[in-house]
């Protein structure tokens, strides 16, 4: 699980480099240049989850039911999280 934790308050000053919404727009997910990923409720902006990363996030995708979040970054790794529980389910390195 490494650097990907949801226990730290993330106050990123870096720019958003990736963004996605859920199928029906209930969630908004952002990824930043400094590697942070955040999940918000679209209706009120409440932050549900946050993970601290170390490299720029390039792409994000939510499953149709908003349960799973996939992310990739400049490190060429692909990660899959369970949004409900905040758990990193798997990570694949050097995806090309």
Short mmCIF file of C-alpha atoms in Angstrom, two decimals:
data_model
loop_
_atom_site.label_atom_id
_atom_site.label_comp_id
_atom_site.label_asym_id
_atom_site.label_seq_id
_atom_site.Cartn_x
_atom_site.Cartn_y
_atom_site.Cartn_z
CA UNK A 1 0.00 0.00 0.00
CA UNK A 2 3.02 2.28 0.38
CA UNK A 3 2.39 5.99 0.13
CA UNK A 4 -1.31 5.59 -0.62
CA UNK A 5 -3.08 6.41 2.62
CA UNK A 6 -6.30 8.22 3.44
CA UNK A 7 -5.27 9.26 6.94
CA UNK A 8 -3.56 12.58 6.12
CA UNK A 9 -5.39 15.83 5.46
CA UNK A 10 -4.48 16.59 1.86
CA UNK A 11 -3.95 20.26 1.16
CA UNK A 12 -2.46 20.10 -2.30
CA UNK A 13 -1.40 23.26 -4.02
CA UNK A 14 -0.66 21.48 -7.29
CA UNK A 15 -2.94 21.60 -10.29
CA UNK A 16 -5.55 19.02 -11.18
CA UNK A 17 -4.24 16.81 -13.99
CA UNK A 18 -7.07 14.25 -14.20
CA UNK A 19 -10.75 14.23 -13.37
CA UNK A 20 -13.73 11.91 -13.75
CA UNK A 21 -17.31 11.62 -12.56
CA UNK A 22 -19.47 8.66 -11.79
CA UNK A 23 -22.00 7.35 -14.31
CA UNK A 24 -24.81 9.46 -12.87
CA UNK A 25 -22.62 12.29 -11.63
CA UNK A 26 -22.89 11.51 -7.90
CA UNK A 27 -19.11 11.49 -7.43
CA UNK A 28 -16.29 13.68 -8.67
CA UNK A 29 -12.73 12.34 -8.57
CA UNK A 30 -9.63 14.48 -9.06
CA UNK A 31 -5.96 13.62 -9.46
CA UNK A 32 -3.17 16.16 -9.11
CA UNK A 33 0.29 16.87 -10.36
CA UNK A 34 1.75 15.91 -6.98
CA UNK A 35 -0.07 12.55 -7.06
CA UNK A 36 -3.01 13.05 -4.72
CA UNK A 37 -6.38 11.47 -5.58
CA UNK A 38 -9.61 12.70 -3.98
CA UNK A 39 -13.22 11.52 -4.18
CA UNK A 40 -15.98 14.08 -3.54
CA UNK A 41 -19.77 14.03 -3.45
CA UNK A 42 -20.79 16.18 -6.42
CA UNK A 43 -23.88 17.57 -4.73
CA UNK A 44 -22.20 19.23 -1.75
CA UNK A 45 -18.44 18.89 -2.28
CA UNK A 46 -17.96 16.65 0.76
CA UNK A 47 -14.68 14.72 0.50
CA UNK A 48 -15.27 10.98 0.90
CA UNK A 49 -11.77 9.62 0.30
CA UNK A 50 -8.26 10.87 -0.29
CA UNK A 51 -5.05 9.09 -1.14
CA UNK A 52 -1.60 10.64 -1.07
CA UNK A 53 0.64 9.80 -3.99
CA UNK A 54 4.07 10.75 -5.19
CA UNK A 55 3.76 11.10 -8.99
CA UNK A 56 1.48 12.99 -11.34
CA UNK A 57 -1.91 11.37 -11.94
CA UNK A 58 -2.64 11.06 -15.67
CA UNK A 59 -5.94 9.16 -15.86
CA UNK A 60 -8.86 8.18 -13.62
CA UNK A 61 -11.92 5.98 -14.18
CA UNK A 62 -14.82 4.99 -11.94
CA UNK A 63 -16.79 1.78 -12.37
CA UNK A 64 -20.47 2.28 -13.34
CA UNK A 65 -21.58 1.58 -9.75
CA UNK A 66 -18.95 3.98 -8.25
CA UNK A 67 -17.46 1.09 -6.24
CA UNK A 68 -14.04 0.90 -7.92
CA UNK A 69 -11.58 3.58 -8.99
CA UNK A 70 -8.71 2.99 -11.39
CA UNK A 71 -5.81 5.44 -11.65
CA UNK A 72 -2.59 5.65 -13.63
CA UNK A 73 0.28 8.08 -13.43
CA UNK A 74 3.72 9.05 -14.64
CA UNK A 75 5.21 6.09 -12.75
CA UNK A 76 3.52 3.79 -15.33
CA UNK A 77 1.67 1.98 -12.54
CA UNK A 78 -2.02 1.13 -12.57
CA UNK A 79 -3.92 1.03 -9.29
CA UNK A 80 -7.42 -0.13 -8.42
CA UNK A 81 -9.17 0.97 -5.21
CA UNK A 82 -12.39 0.05 -3.48
CA UNK A 83 -13.94 3.51 -3.06
CA UNK A 84 -16.37 2.46 -0.32
CA UNK A 85 -13.67 1.12 2.01
CA UNK A 86 -10.66 3.08 0.72
CA UNK A 87 -8.65 -0.09 0.19
CA UNK A 88 -6.05 -0.50 -2.53
CA UNK A 89 -7.12 -3.76 -4.19
CA UNK A 90 -4.19 -4.17 -6.56
CA UNK A 91 -1.38 -2.38 -8.32
CA UNK A 92 0.40 -3.28 -11.53
CA UNK A 93 3.83 -1.78 -12.22
CA UNK A 94 5.33 -0.61 -15.51
CA UNK A 95 2.15 -0.78 -17.60
CA UNK A 96 3.10 0.20 -21.15
#
